[in-house]
Amino acid sequence: LPSQLRGPTTFAAASAASAAAAAGAEPSAEPTTVEAAQEEGGAAAWFPFWLPADAARWPEASVFCEWQPTAFAAPGAEARWHLAQTQRAPMQNVDQHGPLQGGVGVCLLLPVSHEQVLVRCRHIAGLVGAPAALRPALAAPPAPSASARVADDGVQLLLAGRLDVAACRQADRCQLAVSILPQGEPAGGGGEAAACEEAAVVQEFDAWSLSLPAGGEWQRRIPAEELSLNGNSAGETGVAPSKWLLRVRARLGDGLRWSPWSDLSAPFSLAVAPPRPPPGASLVVREVRGRFGVAEVSWPHFVAAPGLGQVDYLVGVAPTACPDDALEQFLPGALAGADGAEEGHCRATLQRLQPGLEYVVSVVASYPKLGRYCGEEDSGSSALCASFTTSGIDAAEFEPPPPPTQLVPPKSHGGADRRAPWGWDFWLEVDRRAVPELRGGTLPAYKAEWRPVDERTTSPSAWSPAKLAPAPGPAAELAASAPGLAVCRLDMLAQAQSAGRTSGSGEGEGEMRAPPERVELRLEMADAGAKVGTTPRLWRSCASTQWVTGFAATPKPRAELRMAAAGKLQVAVRFALSSSAPGAGQALAEWQRVELAGGGGMPPPPGHPDVPDGYGHRFAQRLQLRHRLAGDQHAGAVRELVSSPLVRETLLQPREGEDGLSCDWLMATAHVDVSQPRFKEGEKHIFAVRIGDGFRWSAWSVFSKPLQVTLPPIEPPIGGLEVALQGAGRVSCRWRRMQSALGVPVECGIWAVEVGPDDKDVRDGRQLVLLQTEGPCSEGCGGAGEADEADGADGASEPRCVVATVVGQVGSLEPQRRYRFALLARPMCFMLGPPTFSEVASTEPVVWPGDTLAVGGSAIVALESWDLPVPSPLPVPDALESGSVRWRGRAVLLAWPKGVVVSEDPPLELQACASGHQTPECWAAAPWSLLRLQERPCIVAGPLPFFQGRFRWYSRDRRIAGPRGDACLAYADPPPEPYAYAFCSTIAVRVHVWASLGHESHRCTPYCQVRFQRVDDASGGGGGVVPAGDWVVCAEAEVECLRDASEARFQVSLTFGEEDGLELKGKYVFSARVGDRCRRSQWSYNSPPVTFDVPESMLPQAGAGNELQVEALATSSVRFWWRELSLPRAAEARRPEAASRAPALEYRMDVSRCLDSGGIERHATILLEDNENGSRPFDATVHGLLPGCRYFAALACRFARLGGREWRKTGLTAAFETPRAP
């Protein structure tokens, strides 16, 4: 019955080893060799099969199985069938987790060395079933790599592996299993590792379809939320996920069976480092003046783990007398850094504080969605704490003294910017009762105490006495900020030495000790007996803020040139800062002295120790640079730059091998803009740096290696210069377009240079053929020239490069003379002065054919002698330009030609030509006069017939002209009266100054400048104004150019704010002028007065029909409703025409009780603010109202960050009466 005997169906078992074990045979991991397999030359293994019910009804002795390899021994020959060893065994359905029914399971011993094997059933009666193919067994894959990827939205398991594509080509799916050790204990060796594996919880994930790429690499991401421990997810289990230790393994499948599991990956953890405060950070708490029970807390941004940026903060405040009465305030990171906080800092406001109590304030941070993945950390390292005492409501004699406050040294003692690097003294403002010379008979008397601050110690240090002395100096400089306070000086070095001798013991007793890095001070009641009968809060003051005692000089810095923007160069000065504690309190003999050679300083006086490497670097807040020309002859001409903040978040790890620095050092970078007159082309400058805070500086570092300040060269064009003679004095020049690394236009010129018989250039044989400017182009820009169509040698097309083809006119060339054509170029960047031309390409010498090719028979000789000087323009002093009538006309200030004797009749003639006219006929002699500026001879060329032109020197003796100079501005018409108006950005009030530039001369003025003056209304009315301050001149800016299809329009468009010196509520007038680096126009007429405040159009409006509605919730509670206030959108800070989002508002709901006498008594004030998404509040609830009373409610609002932030009425009011109590 052939139809009743079907071919065996392969069963998808977990593995061949499990089926063979069920049959009682050897496991497939140890293949058994049989005669049939030996004949084919390979090993054998047990494979499970499933026979349907038809074949299962036959007796076991009457049915046997055969196998045949698919590869034949020879072409055309048929492989013979082999008898397979068979054992019946029950089969388990792994996918459905139950036994198979309706058939019988069979395990066959088959070879594993063949690509594929055919299997069939055979009955002793001769019936043969259809064959079934046996796929080869899958080997275990290599151990995968696993790690945790942390992001703001959660934690993911990043799993990856590499497979042998040839060995795993049959695999079409993959499955992963994660072993979780709940306690996070790393597996040791031997029995300890086995015990840990037994304790691990294994979680298998669903298989996924595997599509192997060419490299055999696979990746998988699993959210950590999908992990579970004992049936509980990562958020529900009692064991924190941060304590889990994970290991991953994988296996492959082909739809029939699975390969063995791979080895376990290396263990990894889900723990995320919690946010930590930056090194040296402190919590600053201060009371808000005029508001009892309100304090402001500020702290620097916490440092998040790599890859994370969202940090939330929890601010807690508790009185030391009753810690259970704690208040907590949760601040999302977006709100903590807003609302007027200092850049890089967060701010919070604490309210409802009791007067005269000591409080402890703490700030901790967390991630919004990753809190359970953060491990348990020491609270001292992950939180900021500070204690403060609120002001009391008692009289002054019942108030404790304020803590000492550090001051900037007075100007008579050098000030903050001129502090001696070895100065250990502190200038303090303290209570007069703490200074014996100033206290007089005022009681009680206090004394000053100090103690070191070291974050590495868990317990605070003991307090030591400090001796204060009245500060010497003029009384005007030493005036205290409030009555009862005095300015004094504290020698910190003497205090440290005294404490060292007192606390020393045994060997080294009395040894000089240096002050620690940071200290804090307080005032203590001097007489212990006076404490009897007084309240303990008067015994001592609060501790002062933590102060840095000194800063070590930084190592030798490095300077390099960088391009900040198109046409703008900067010098980047890199220097190292230590990020580890230097070990304060070491003996002086062990300290390294700062290298002062070349630092410009003097050695410290005897008895003053220097500071060690890295001393105070962790707490530096500011930096300052200085530079000078290289060479000992310039040692006295040092320029110090304005100090700038040191942003800790920008510090980077040093590059490998950089200056031999270890990982304990960080690299900081300061930038200096490169421009005239401080920097010039080709000069070599050296730079030094110092660090400090608002009160003291370190010593200057040694100067860096000399840095040559020069513009980057222009690369020669590919293919060189091609010149074709066209006759009649015309030549065609062709070259590939050049670009400057500065991103600025490139000015190109072609010169014809006569070549002598010795193949050298003739001295006076240069002639300018053409001059043009090539603008910068982006990648793929076609430009104005032709496109290069040449292909490479291999037939592949080269990148298309813009080619310039220009026809130039030759003034006069002698026939049968040899000439070469040279291409010279320079970048149009004037930051380092007028750039010079450099030769980038040249042709081979050619013989000029025919007769003289003079244009139109002109006898003008256009040759140039490059040994003649080039006219160099000078900037006209501002006072001279605005006060002299000469400079109100068309004139240019030039430097006297180098190498020429100063006289009224020099051998050179000054010639001028208007810009755009380059023919020889346009050059004419220019009138000029001699002028001396600061004993320096100069030339005033004028009056001139043009707004912008070029100059050159002409030698009368040799009858030849020199090279022409750069285009110079001779005159610019003053701009029209500017228009100024105030507008609002989202966070500030600004003024936009605008003026249209339509005069012909304004096309030659690339820069503009604005000045402003504060004015007041004139007395007597009439609408006039009178000056109330001096003119403030702002920095130069570029003229804005607006281009359309027809023409280019120029305008002055600048915005100004408080950072430029404008004061809120002030009234100002503005004036503008235009020019270039050397000449400027006269100032324009003043603009109409504008008030620097929020304009009326930006004020919030209640809107028509909007009213304040009252809803009774209870006898003593009501709810107020109103429609949202309307507010126009703000503008961008630098682009007033671009709209931004509306500014944020704050709201105040005042509820007052109406008294029978006609007055009102304030009952409650509710403060509201806009939500994070910009939506505005529209309701408020008030509790605690008295029954049967009349109340009046009014809503006011103000800008959260704009203007003076004064409260403004909205017009929404309501009067209501509460019901009487039943």
PDB file of N, CA and C in Angstrom, residues 536-604:
ATOM      1  N   PRO A 536      21.389  82.177  72.852  1.00  0.00           N
ATOM      2  CA  PRO A 536      22.470  81.507  72.092  1.00  0.00           C
ATOM      3  C   PRO A 536      22.628  82.020  70.675  1.00  0.00           C
ATOM      4  N   ARG A 537      21.580  82.594  70.099  1.00  0.00           N
ATOM      5  CA  ARG A 537      21.714  83.059  68.715  1.00  0.00           C
ATOM      6  C   ARG A 537      22.626  84.269  68.605  1.00  0.00           C
ATOM      7  N   LEU A 538      22.977  84.898  69.744  1.00  0.00           N
ATOM      8  CA  LEU A 538      23.899  86.026  69.723  1.00  0.00           C
ATOM      9  C   LEU A 538      25.335  85.616  69.979  1.00  0.00           C
ATOM     10  N   TRP A 539      25.566  84.355  70.250  1.00  0.00           N
ATOM     11  CA  TRP A 539      26.914  83.918  70.598  1.00  0.00           C
ATOM     12  C   TRP A 539      27.865  83.967  69.412  1.00  0.00           C
ATOM     13  N   ARG A 540      27.366  83.680  68.248  1.00  0.00           N
ATOM     14  CA  ARG A 540      28.246  83.626  67.076  1.00  0.00           C
ATOM     15  C   ARG A 540      27.435  83.957  65.824  1.00  0.00           C
ATOM     16  N   SER A 541      28.143  84.345  64.804  1.00  0.00           N
ATOM     17  CA  SER A 541      27.509  84.603  63.508  1.00  0.00           C
ATOM     18  C   SER A 541      27.502  83.337  62.668  1.00  0.00           C
ATOM     19  N   CYS A 542      26.834  83.395  61.555  1.00  0.00           N
ATOM     20  CA  CYS A 542      26.890  82.285  60.611  1.00  0.00           C
ATOM     21  C   CYS A 542      28.274  82.244  59.955  1.00  0.00           C
ATOM     22  N   ALA A 543      28.602  81.095  59.442  1.00  0.00           N
ATOM     23  CA  ALA A 543      29.871  80.965  58.729  1.00  0.00           C
ATOM     24  C   ALA A 543      29.784  81.698  57.390  1.00  0.00           C
ATOM     25  N   SER A 544      30.880  82.285  56.999  1.00  0.00           N
ATOM     26  CA  SER A 544      30.933  82.992  55.722  1.00  0.00           C
ATOM     27  C   SER A 544      30.950  81.994  54.567  1.00  0.00           C
ATOM     28  N   THR A 545      30.869  82.519  53.393  1.00  0.00           N
ATOM     29  CA  THR A 545      31.042  81.671  52.218  1.00  0.00           C
ATOM     30  C   THR A 545      32.484  81.180  52.154  1.00  0.00           C
ATOM     31  N   GLN A 546      32.710  80.127  51.407  1.00  0.00           N
ATOM     32  CA  GLN A 546      34.044  79.528  51.330  1.00  0.00           C
ATOM     33  C   GLN A 546      34.899  80.310  50.333  1.00  0.00           C
ATOM     34  N   TRP A 547      36.093  80.710  50.790  1.00  0.00           N
ATOM     35  CA  TRP A 547      36.982  81.548  49.997  1.00  0.00           C
ATOM     36  C   TRP A 547      38.241  80.776  49.633  1.00  0.00           C
ATOM     37  N   VAL A 548      38.767  81.061  48.469  1.00  0.00           N
ATOM     38  CA  VAL A 548      40.017  80.466  48.003  1.00  0.00           C
ATOM     39  C   VAL A 548      41.166  81.346  48.460  1.00  0.00           C
ATOM     40  N   THR A 549      42.188  80.727  49.048  1.00  0.00           N
ATOM     41  CA  THR A 549      43.307  81.494  49.592  1.00  0.00           C
ATOM     42  C   THR A 549      44.338  81.868  48.547  1.00  0.00           C
ATOM     43  N   GLY A 550      44.455  81.141  47.480  1.00  0.00           N
ATOM     44  CA  GLY A 550      45.451  81.454  46.470  1.00  0.00           C
ATOM     45  C   GLY A 550      45.301  80.550  45.266  1.00  0.00           C
ATOM     46  N   PHE A 551      45.990  80.907  44.182  1.00  0.00           N
ATOM     47  CA  PHE A 551      45.947  80.143  42.942  1.00  0.00           C
ATOM     48  C   PHE A 551      47.371  79.933  42.440  1.00  0.00           C
ATOM     49  N   ALA A 552      47.644  78.716  42.025  1.00  0.00           N
ATOM     50  CA  ALA A 552      48.943  78.412  41.422  1.00  0.00           C
ATOM     51  C   ALA A 552      48.938  78.831  39.963  1.00  0.00           C
ATOM     52  N   ALA A 553      50.081  79.212  39.462  1.00  0.00           N
ATOM     53  CA  ALA A 553      50.207  79.559  38.052  1.00  0.00           C
ATOM     54  C   ALA A 553      49.982  78.326  37.190  1.00  0.00           C
ATOM     55  N   THR A 554      49.408  78.514  36.045  1.00  0.00           N
ATOM     56  CA  THR A 554      49.143  77.411  35.127  1.00  0.00           C
ATOM     57  C   THR A 554      50.425  77.016  34.396  1.00  0.00           C
ATOM     58  N   PRO A 555      50.494  75.797  33.881  1.00  0.00           N
ATOM     59  CA  PRO A 555      51.660  75.440  33.055  1.00  0.00           C
ATOM     60  C   PRO A 555      51.733  76.300  31.793  1.00  0.00           C
ATOM     61  N   LYS A 556      52.811  76.136  31.084  1.00  0.00           N
ATOM     62  CA  LYS A 556      53.054  76.927  29.881  1.00  0.00           C
ATOM     63  C   LYS A 556      51.939  76.701  28.867  1.00  0.00           C
ATOM     64  N   PRO A 557      51.268  77.769  28.414  1.00  0.00           N
ATOM     65  CA  PRO A 557      50.153  77.576  27.471  1.00  0.00           C
ATOM     66  C   PRO A 557      50.644  77.352  26.054  1.00  0.00           C
ATOM     67  N   ARG A 558      49.691  76.983  25.199  1.00  0.00           N
ATOM     68  CA  ARG A 558      49.944  76.820  23.768  1.00  0.00           C
ATOM     69  C   ARG A 558      49.028  77.759  22.997  1.00  0.00           C
ATOM     70  N   ALA A 559      49.527  78.320  21.918  1.00  0.00           N
ATOM     71  CA  ALA A 559      48.739  79.237  21.104  1.00  0.00           C
ATOM     72  C   ALA A 559      48.743  78.750  19.663  1.00  0.00           C
ATOM     73  N   GLU A 560      47.576  78.835  19.028  1.00  0.00           N
ATOM     74  CA  GLU A 560      47.440  78.428  17.636  1.00  0.00           C
ATOM     75  C   GLU A 560      46.367  79.283  16.976  1.00  0.00           C
ATOM     76  N   LEU A 561      46.463  79.437  15.664  1.00  0.00           N
ATOM     77  CA  LEU A 561      45.497  80.219  14.892  1.00  0.00           C
ATOM     78  C   LEU A 561      44.328  79.336  14.496  1.00  0.00           C
ATOM     79  N   ARG A 562      43.120  79.891  14.604  1.00  0.00           N
ATOM     80  CA  ARG A 562      41.913  79.181  14.193  1.00  0.00           C
ATOM     81  C   ARG A 562      41.016  80.152  13.431  1.00  0.00           C
ATOM     82  N   MET A 563      40.205  79.611  12.552  1.00  0.00           N
ATOM     83  CA  MET A 563      39.252  80.418  11.804  1.00  0.00           C
ATOM     84  C   MET A 563      37.900  80.336  12.516  1.00  0.00           C
ATOM     85  N   ALA A 564      37.436  81.464  13.065  1.00  0.00           N
ATOM     86  CA  ALA A 564      36.178  81.479  13.809  1.00  0.00           C
ATOM     87  C   ALA A 564      34.993  81.583  12.877  1.00  0.00           C
ATOM     88  N   ALA A 565      35.083  82.387  11.824  1.00  0.00           N
ATOM     89  CA  ALA A 565      33.995  82.560  10.861  1.00  0.00           C
ATOM     90  C   ALA A 565      34.632  83.031   9.571  1.00  0.00           C
ATOM     91  N   ALA A 566      33.789  83.300   8.571  1.00  0.00           N
ATOM     92  CA  ALA A 566      34.301  83.722   7.276  1.00  0.00           C
ATOM     93  C   ALA A 566      35.050  85.042   7.421  1.00  0.00           C
ATOM     94  N   GLY A 567      36.323  85.018   7.125  1.00  0.00           N
ATOM     95  CA  GLY A 567      37.135  86.219   7.182  1.00  0.00           C
ATOM     96  C   GLY A 567      37.550  86.646   8.567  1.00  0.00           C
ATOM     97  N   LYS A 568      37.356  85.811   9.588  1.00  0.00           N
ATOM     98  CA  LYS A 568      37.690  86.183  10.951  1.00  0.00           C
ATOM     99  C   LYS A 568      38.619  85.136  11.550  1.00  0.00           C
ATOM    100  N   LEU A 569      39.741  85.617  12.059  1.00  0.00           N
ATOM    101  CA  LEU A 569      40.734  84.741  12.674  1.00  0.00           C
ATOM    102  C   LEU A 569      40.732  84.951  14.178  1.00  0.00           C
ATOM    103  N   GLN A 570      41.058  83.897  14.887  1.00  0.00           N
ATOM    104  CA  GLN A 570      41.190  83.948  16.335  1.00  0.00           C
ATOM    105  C   GLN A 570      42.436  83.187  16.748  1.00  0.00           C
ATOM    106  N   VAL A 571      43.032  83.642  17.854  1.00  0.00           N
ATOM    107  CA  VAL A 571      44.127  82.913  18.483  1.00  0.00           C
ATOM    108  C   VAL A 571      43.525  82.116  19.635  1.00  0.00           C
ATOM    109  N   ALA A 572      43.667  80.803  19.577  1.00  0.00           N
ATOM    110  CA  ALA A 572      43.185  79.923  20.635  1.00  0.00           C
ATOM    111  C   ALA A 572      44.354  79.597  21.562  1.00  0.00           C
ATOM    112  N   VAL A 573      44.241  80.011  22.818  1.00  0.00           N
ATOM    113  CA  VAL A 573      45.277  79.771  23.826  1.00  0.00           C
ATOM    114  C   VAL A 573      44.797  78.637  24.714  1.00  0.00           C
ATOM    115  N   ARG A 574      45.482  77.513  24.672  1.00  0.00           N
ATOM    116  CA  ARG A 574      45.138  76.330  25.459  1.00  0.00           C
ATOM    117  C   ARG A 574      46.079  76.232  26.654  1.00  0.00           C
ATOM    118  N   PHE A 575      45.486  75.983  27.821  1.00  0.00           N
ATOM    119  CA  PHE A 575      46.297  75.817  29.028  1.00  0.00           C
ATOM    120  C   PHE A 575      45.630  74.761  29.905  1.00  0.00           C
ATOM    121  N   ALA A 576      46.408  74.211  30.825  1.00  0.00           N
ATOM    122  CA  ALA A 576      45.956  73.090  31.652  1.00  0.00           C
ATOM    123  C   ALA A 576      45.573  73.576  33.034  1.00  0.00           C
ATOM    124  N   LEU A 577      44.550  72.926  33.583  1.00  0.00           N
ATOM    125  CA  LEU A 577      44.099  73.169  34.951  1.00  0.00           C
ATOM    126  C   LEU A 577      43.997  71.835  35.669  1.00  0.00           C
ATOM    127  N   SER A 578      44.433  71.801  36.891  1.00  0.00           N
ATOM    128  CA  SER A 578      44.366  70.572  37.666  1.00  0.00           C
ATOM    129  C   SER A 578      42.953  70.374  38.180  1.00  0.00           C
ATOM    130  N   SER A 579      42.497  69.121  38.155  1.00  0.00           N
ATOM    131  CA  SER A 579      41.161  68.789  38.651  1.00  0.00           C
ATOM    132  C   SER A 579      41.206  67.988  39.946  1.00  0.00           C
ATOM    133  N   SER A 580      42.374  67.830  40.549  1.00  0.00           N
ATOM    134  CA  SER A 580      42.503  67.065  41.790  1.00  0.00           C
ATOM    135  C   SER A 580      43.104  67.950  42.866  1.00  0.00           C
ATOM    136  N   ALA A 581      42.874  67.553  44.109  1.00  0.00           N
ATOM    137  CA  ALA A 581      43.396  68.323  45.241  1.00  0.00           C
ATOM    138  C   ALA A 581      44.910  68.185  45.308  1.00  0.00           C
ATOM    139  N   PRO A 582      45.644  69.283  45.551  1.00  0.00           N
ATOM    140  CA  PRO A 582      47.116  69.203  45.589  1.00  0.00           C
ATOM    141  C   PRO A 582      47.661  68.708  46.911  1.00  0.00           C
ATOM    142  N   GLY A 583      46.820  68.429  47.915  1.00  0.00           N
ATOM    143  CA  GLY A 583      47.327  68.001  49.211  1.00  0.00           C
ATOM    144  C   GLY A 583      47.707  69.182  50.075  1.00  0.00           C
ATOM    145  N   ALA A 584      46.718  70.000  50.406  1.00  0.00           N
ATOM    146  CA  ALA A 584      46.974  71.194  51.203  1.00  0.00           C
ATOM    147  C   ALA A 584      47.529  70.811  52.567  1.00  0.00           C
ATOM    148  N   GLY A 585      48.377  71.632  53.104  1.00  0.00           N
ATOM    149  CA  GLY A 585      48.961  71.386  54.414  1.00  0.00           C
ATOM    150  C   GLY A 585      50.309  70.695  54.344  1.00  0.00           C
ATOM    151  N   GLN A 586      50.857  70.442  53.154  1.00  0.00           N
ATOM    152  CA  GLN A 586      52.176  69.840  53.059  1.00  0.00           C
ATOM    153  C   GLN A 586      53.230  70.845  53.515  1.00  0.00           C
ATOM    154  N   ALA A 587      54.383  70.318  53.855  1.00  0.00           N
ATOM    155  CA  ALA A 587      55.475  71.187  54.301  1.00  0.00           C
ATOM    156  C   ALA A 587      55.932  72.061  53.151  1.00  0.00           C
ATOM    157  N   LEU A 588      56.455  73.225  53.495  1.00  0.00           N
ATOM    158  CA  LEU A 588      56.901  74.160  52.473  1.00  0.00           C
ATOM    159  C   LEU A 588      58.038  73.579  51.652  1.00  0.00           C
ATOM    160  N   ALA A 589      58.907  72.798  52.261  1.00  0.00           N
ATOM    161  CA  ALA A 589      60.050  72.250  51.535  1.00  0.00           C
ATOM    162  C   ALA A 589      59.617  71.294  50.433  1.00  0.00           C
ATOM    163  N   GLU A 590      58.443  70.688  50.545  1.00  0.00           N
ATOM    164  CA  GLU A 590      57.994  69.726  49.552  1.00  0.00           C
ATOM    165  C   GLU A 590      57.231  70.381  48.409  1.00  0.00           C
ATOM    166  N   TRP A 591      56.983  71.642  48.536  1.00  0.00           N
ATOM    167  CA  TRP A 591      56.174  72.311  47.522  1.00  0.00           C
ATOM    168  C   TRP A 591      57.041  72.698  46.326  1.00  0.00           C
ATOM    169  N   GLN A 592      56.410  72.676  45.155  1.00  0.00           N
ATOM    170  CA  GLN A 592      57.128  73.090  43.955  1.00  0.00           C
ATOM    171  C   GLN A 592      56.914  74.587  43.768  1.00  0.00           C
ATOM    172  N   ARG A 593      57.976  75.295  43.477  1.00  0.00           N
ATOM    173  CA  ARG A 593      57.875  76.733  43.299  1.00  0.00           C
ATOM    174  C   ARG A 593      57.479  77.032  41.867  1.00  0.00           C
ATOM    175  N   VAL A 594      56.702  78.077  41.684  1.00  0.00           N
ATOM    176  CA  VAL A 594      56.223  78.463  40.366  1.00  0.00           C
ATOM    177  C   VAL A 594      57.377  79.046  39.559  1.00  0.00           C
ATOM    178  N   GLU A 595      57.488  78.628  38.326  1.00  0.00           N
ATOM    179  CA  GLU A 595      58.544  79.156  37.473  1.00  0.00           C
ATOM    180  C   GLU A 595      58.180  80.581  37.053  1.00  0.00           C
ATOM    181  N   LEU A 596      58.999  81.546  37.455  1.00  0.00           N
ATOM    182  CA  LEU A 596      58.700  82.938  37.176  1.00  0.00           C
ATOM    183  C   LEU A 596      59.526  83.485  36.015  1.00  0.00           C
ATOM    184  N   ALA A 597      60.388  82.661  35.425  1.00  0.00           N
ATOM    185  CA  ALA A 597      61.216  83.154  34.336  1.00  0.00           C
ATOM    186  C   ALA A 597      60.330  83.539  33.165  1.00  0.00           C
ATOM    187  N   GLY A 598      60.420  84.758  32.748  1.00  0.00           N
ATOM    188  CA  GLY A 598      59.592  85.226  31.646  1.00  0.00           C
ATOM    189  C   GLY A 598      58.179  85.537  32.051  1.00  0.00           C
ATOM    190  N   GLY A 599      57.818  85.333  33.310  1.00  0.00           N
ATOM    191  CA  GLY A 599      56.452  85.594  33.725  1.00  0.00           C
ATOM    192  C   GLY A 599      56.193  87.052  34.038  1.00  0.00           C
ATOM    193  N   GLY A 600      57.188  87.872  34.036  1.00  0.00           N
ATOM    194  CA  GLY A 600      56.971  89.283  34.296  1.00  0.00           C
ATOM    195  C   GLY A 600      56.796  89.611  35.757  1.00  0.00           C
ATOM    196  N   GLY A 601      57.008  88.676  36.655  1.00  0.00           N
ATOM    197  CA  GLY A 601      56.802  88.939  38.074  1.00  0.00           C
ATOM    198  C   GLY A 601      58.117  88.956  38.819  1.00  0.00           C
ATOM    199  N   MET A 602      58.040  89.322  40.082  1.00  0.00           N
ATOM    200  CA  MET A 602      59.209  89.330  40.948  1.00  0.00           C
ATOM    201  C   MET A 602      59.124  88.136  41.884  1.00  0.00           C
ATOM    202  N   PRO A 603      60.250  87.629  42.349  1.00  0.00           N
ATOM    203  CA  PRO A 603      60.183  86.525  43.313  1.00  0.00           C
ATOM    204  C   PRO A 603      59.507  87.002  44.583  1.00  0.00           C
ATOM    205  N   PRO A 604      58.789  86.114  45.256  1.00  0.00           N
ATOM    206  CA  PRO A 604      58.073  86.534  46.474  1.00  0.00           C
ATOM    207  C   PRO A 604      59.056  86.924  47.562  1.00  0.00           C
TER     208      PRO A 604
END
